[in-house]
Amino acid sequence: MEVQIISQEIIKPSAPTPHHLRTYKLSGKDQIAALAYVPVILFYSPTNEMSSKNSDYLKKAFSETLTLFYPFAGRIKDVLFIDCNDDGATYIEAHVTCNMFVILQQPDIHQLEQLLPCKPDENLDELSTRVMLAVQVNYFDCGGIAVSVSISHRVADGSSLVSFTISFNYFNHQLYLTTTQSSPSPSLPSLLLFFIIIFFSTTIYYYYFIMHYFFLHC
């Protein structure tokens, strides 16, 4: 499997963070949390509705979601605070020369890591310059898509990551409905095949799979 980066950019919130919310204090637990990224990967089935506009939907949805989760677009300051300065989060698009179903049939942690915008154990020593959040949209040869989201464990846990992902998908869906005249359908494929969360703890990886068997008709 080969992953080729198509584009990479910083996406900023669609609206500026109010001045009184510009400083977000980290809890004591967050201040001592592991210096690692918590990732999630969502696999979507192939669809005939994919087009170049899908990229625009995703970028706009990402920007809208960052407005609600404004600390994720900031940078850690003095280990104790997040400077909610709207510097933005990383957005990557990549092409994967592989059939998505091959990966799903025989999941391999090293292949899954290639679909992530950053590795779970990536060096976070320079916290002040590191993004809190990164997204990578992977387009497979078969037409399937894997959207991976990674967030610094210093600012969020798995629950927060899932909340962000749900909101991201919602805004993407709404943008599609407001810009098309077709029957209601999200710009991302509606058939979510796998939902994968990869937790990193020291040198051990734990990954969990939730399969929706009734979607495996394609």
Short mmCIF file of C-alpha atoms in Angstrom, two decimals:
data_model
loop_
_atom_site.label_atom_id
_atom_site.label_comp_id
_atom_site.label_asym_id
_atom_site.label_seq_id
_atom_site.Cartn_x
_atom_site.Cartn_y
_atom_site.Cartn_z
CA MET A 1 0.00 0.00 0.00
CA GLU A 2 1.29 3.44 -0.95
CA VAL A 3 -0.08 6.70 0.43
CA GLN A 4 0.62 9.80 -1.64
CA ILE A 5 -0.07 13.21 -0.11
CA ILE A 6 -2.11 15.33 -2.54
CA SER A 7 -2.35 18.51 -0.48
CA GLN A 8 -1.72 19.83 3.00
CA GLU A 9 -2.87 23.09 4.53
CA ILE A 10 -3.90 24.81 7.74
CA ILE A 11 -7.64 25.37 8.13
CA LYS A 12 -8.77 28.11 10.50
CA PRO A 13 -12.15 28.48 12.27
CA SER A 14 -14.90 30.04 10.15
CA ALA A 15 -15.41 32.76 12.78
CA PRO A 16 -12.92 34.35 15.20
CA THR A 17 -12.93 33.26 18.82
CA PRO A 18 -14.32 35.98 21.14
CA HIS A 19 -11.69 37.78 23.20
CA HIS A 20 -13.04 36.54 26.54
CA LEU A 21 -12.57 32.92 25.37
CA ARG A 22 -9.04 33.28 24.08
CA THR A 23 -7.43 31.61 27.11
CA TYR A 24 -8.45 28.07 28.01
CA LYS A 25 -7.02 26.64 31.22
CA LEU A 26 -6.08 22.98 31.14
CA SER A 27 -7.20 20.79 34.03
CA GLY A 28 -4.62 19.24 36.33
CA LYS A 29 -5.22 15.89 34.68
CA ASP A 30 -4.68 17.34 31.20
CA GLN A 31 -1.47 19.05 32.28
CA ILE A 32 0.10 15.67 33.07
CA ALA A 33 -1.56 13.72 30.25
CA ALA A 34 0.59 11.71 27.87
CA LEU A 35 2.29 13.60 25.05
CA ALA A 36 0.52 11.65 22.32
CA TYR A 37 -2.20 11.97 19.71
CA VAL A 38 -5.48 10.12 20.06
CA PRO A 39 -6.65 9.03 16.57
CA VAL A 40 -9.85 7.74 15.05
CA ILE A 41 -10.40 6.42 11.51
CA LEU A 42 -13.77 6.21 9.77
CA PHE A 43 -14.08 4.08 6.63
CA TYR A 44 -16.81 4.90 4.09
CA SER A 45 -17.98 2.67 1.26
CA PRO A 46 -17.56 3.64 -2.42
CA THR A 47 -20.27 5.80 -3.96
CA ASN A 48 -21.06 7.30 -7.34
CA GLU A 49 -21.66 10.71 -5.74
CA MET A 50 -18.02 11.51 -5.13
CA SER A 51 -16.77 14.61 -6.97
CA SER A 52 -14.20 17.35 -6.68
CA LYS A 53 -16.76 19.34 -4.68
CA ASN A 54 -16.45 16.83 -1.86
CA SER A 55 -13.10 18.35 -0.91
CA ASP A 56 -14.68 21.80 -0.64
CA TYR A 57 -17.50 20.45 1.55
CA LEU A 58 -15.04 18.80 3.90
CA LYS A 59 -12.82 21.87 4.23
CA LYS A 60 -15.77 24.15 4.95
CA ALA A 61 -17.24 21.66 7.40
CA PHE A 62 -13.86 21.40 9.14
CA SER A 63 -13.68 25.17 9.47
CA GLU A 64 -17.24 25.38 10.84
CA THR A 65 -16.54 22.64 13.38
CA LEU A 66 -13.38 24.37 14.60
CA THR A 67 -15.48 27.42 15.48
CA LEU A 68 -17.41 25.32 18.00
CA PHE A 69 -14.32 23.46 19.24
CA TYR A 70 -12.16 26.59 19.26
CA PRO A 71 -9.45 25.32 21.67
CA PHE A 72 -8.56 22.68 19.07
CA ALA A 73 -7.48 25.46 16.69
CA GLY A 74 -5.17 27.03 19.28
CA ARG A 75 -1.73 26.25 20.67
CA ILE A 76 -0.58 25.17 24.14
CA LYS A 77 1.05 27.95 26.14
CA ASP A 78 3.22 27.40 29.24
CA VAL A 79 1.86 23.84 29.59
CA LEU A 80 -1.00 25.28 31.67
CA PHE A 81 -3.14 27.03 29.08
CA ILE A 82 -4.30 26.86 25.48
CA ASP A 83 -3.96 30.10 23.59
CA CYS A 84 -7.16 30.03 21.50
CA ASN A 85 -5.57 32.18 18.81
CA ASP A 86 -7.33 30.59 15.81
CA ASP A 87 -4.01 29.53 14.28
CA GLY A 88 -5.91 26.55 12.87
CA ALA A 89 -5.57 22.80 12.43
CA THR A 90 -3.91 20.64 9.79
CA TYR A 91 -5.98 19.30 6.88
CA ILE A 92 -4.43 16.71 4.55
CA GLU A 93 -5.76 14.91 1.47
CA ALA A 94 -4.08 11.74 0.22
CA HIS A 95 -4.46 9.08 -2.46
CA VAL A 96 -4.07 5.45 -1.42
CA THR A 97 -3.04 2.95 -4.10
CA CYS A 98 -4.95 0.09 -2.60
CA ASN A 99 -8.45 -1.34 -2.38
CA MET A 100 -9.98 -0.24 0.91
CA PHE A 101 -11.61 -3.62 1.52
CA VAL A 102 -8.20 -5.33 1.50
CA ILE A 103 -7.22 -3.26 4.54
CA LEU A 104 -10.51 -3.92 6.30
CA GLN A 105 -10.37 -7.66 5.74
CA GLN A 106 -6.90 -7.97 7.26
CA PRO A 107 -6.27 -4.88 9.41
CA ASP A 108 -2.65 -4.12 10.13
CA ILE A 109 -1.58 -1.48 12.64
CA HIS A 110 1.31 -0.29 10.47
CA GLN A 111 -0.96 0.20 7.44
CA LEU A 112 -3.54 1.99 9.56
CA GLU A 113 -0.85 4.38 10.81
CA GLN A 114 -0.18 5.45 7.22
CA LEU A 115 -3.75 6.72 7.02
CA LEU A 116 -3.24 9.03 10.01
CA PRO A 117 -2.15 12.68 9.75
CA CYS A 118 0.34 12.02 12.56
CA LYS A 119 1.43 8.96 14.50
CA PRO A 120 -0.01 8.47 18.00
CA ASP A 121 3.47 8.64 19.55
CA GLU A 122 4.75 11.51 17.40
CA ASN A 123 7.18 13.79 19.23
CA LEU A 124 5.31 16.63 20.92
CA ASP A 125 8.25 18.31 22.64
CA GLU A 126 7.63 21.66 20.96
CA LEU A 127 4.07 22.01 22.25
CA SER A 128 3.82 25.72 21.48
CA THR A 129 4.24 25.11 17.75
CA ARG A 130 2.29 21.84 17.43
CA VAL A 131 -1.25 21.74 16.11
CA MET A 132 -3.81 20.37 18.54
CA LEU A 133 -5.81 18.66 15.80
CA ALA A 134 -5.16 17.17 12.37
CA VAL A 135 -7.37 15.51 9.76
CA GLN A 136 -6.39 13.33 6.81
CA VAL A 137 -8.87 12.38 4.08
CA ASN A 138 -7.69 9.26 2.23
CA TYR A 139 -9.13 8.46 -1.22
CA PHE A 140 -8.77 4.80 -2.26
CA ASP A 141 -8.57 3.41 -5.80
CA CYS A 142 -11.90 1.63 -5.27
CA GLY A 143 -13.70 4.90 -4.50
CA GLY A 144 -13.83 4.35 -0.76
CA ILE A 145 -12.76 7.00 1.72
CA ALA A 146 -11.07 6.86 5.12
CA VAL A 147 -11.27 10.01 7.22
CA SER A 148 -8.80 10.02 10.09
CA VAL A 149 -8.76 12.56 12.91
CA SER A 150 -5.93 12.91 15.44
CA ILE A 151 -6.00 15.16 18.50
CA SER A 152 -3.47 15.90 21.21
CA HIS A 153 -4.24 13.95 24.37
CA ARG A 154 -3.26 17.07 26.30
CA VAL A 155 -6.46 18.82 25.21
CA ALA A 156 -8.97 16.01 24.67
CA ASP A 157 -9.78 12.37 25.24
CA GLY A 158 -11.53 9.74 23.14
CA SER A 159 -14.97 11.07 24.05
CA SER A 160 -14.10 14.61 22.93
CA LEU A 161 -12.63 13.23 19.72
CA VAL A 162 -15.84 11.35 18.92
CA SER A 163 -17.90 14.50 19.65
CA PHE A 164 -15.74 16.48 17.24
CA THR A 165 -16.05 13.81 14.57
CA ILE A 166 -19.85 13.71 14.86
CA SER A 167 -20.04 17.51 14.54
CA PHE A 168 -17.65 17.44 11.57
CA ASN A 169 -19.89 14.94 9.79
CA TYR A 170 -23.01 16.96 10.64
CA PHE A 171 -21.66 20.19 9.14
CA ASN A 172 -20.52 18.31 6.04
CA HIS A 173 -24.01 16.88 5.65
CA GLN A 174 -25.64 20.30 6.06
CA LEU A 175 -23.33 21.94 3.53
CA TYR A 176 -24.21 19.28 0.98
CA LEU A 177 -27.95 19.77 1.50
CA THR A 178 -27.76 23.54 1.14
CA THR A 179 -25.75 23.43 -2.11
CA THR A 180 -27.52 20.64 -4.00
CA GLN A 181 -31.01 20.05 -5.26
CA SER A 182 -30.82 16.27 -5.13
CA SER A 183 -32.40 13.99 -2.57
CA PRO A 184 -30.98 14.26 0.94
CA SER A 185 -27.65 12.50 1.14
CA PRO A 186 -24.33 13.48 2.73
CA SER A 187 -21.41 14.31 0.48
CA LEU A 188 -19.42 11.68 2.29
CA PRO A 189 -20.67 8.17 1.55
CA SER A 190 -23.54 7.31 3.86
CA LEU A 191 -22.37 3.75 4.39
CA LEU A 192 -19.99 3.77 7.30
CA LEU A 193 -18.29 0.39 7.24
CA PHE A 194 -15.79 0.60 10.06
CA PHE A 195 -15.16 2.91 12.96
CA ILE A 196 -11.64 2.45 14.34
CA ILE A 197 -10.13 4.06 17.41
CA ILE A 198 -6.43 3.51 18.02
CA PHE A 199 -5.18 4.22 21.53
CA PHE A 200 -1.48 4.57 22.21
CA SER A 201 -0.03 3.76 25.61
CA THR A 202 3.77 3.59 25.96
CA THR A 203 4.69 0.97 23.34
CA ILE A 204 1.38 -0.86 23.13
CA TYR A 205 -1.34 -0.21 20.60
CA TYR A 206 -4.97 -1.06 21.21
CA TYR A 207 -7.41 -0.89 18.35
CA TYR A 208 -11.11 -1.64 18.32
CA PHE A 209 -13.35 -2.42 15.41
CA ILE A 210 -17.11 -1.93 15.11
CA MET A 211 -18.45 -3.51 11.94
CA HIS A 212 -21.86 -2.74 10.44
CA TYR A 213 -22.54 -6.07 8.70
CA PHE A 214 -25.77 -4.94 7.11
CA PHE A 215 -23.83 -2.37 5.07
CA LEU A 216 -21.52 -4.92 3.45
CA HIS A 217 -23.51 -5.29 0.26
CA CYS A 218 -21.16 -3.49 -2.11
#
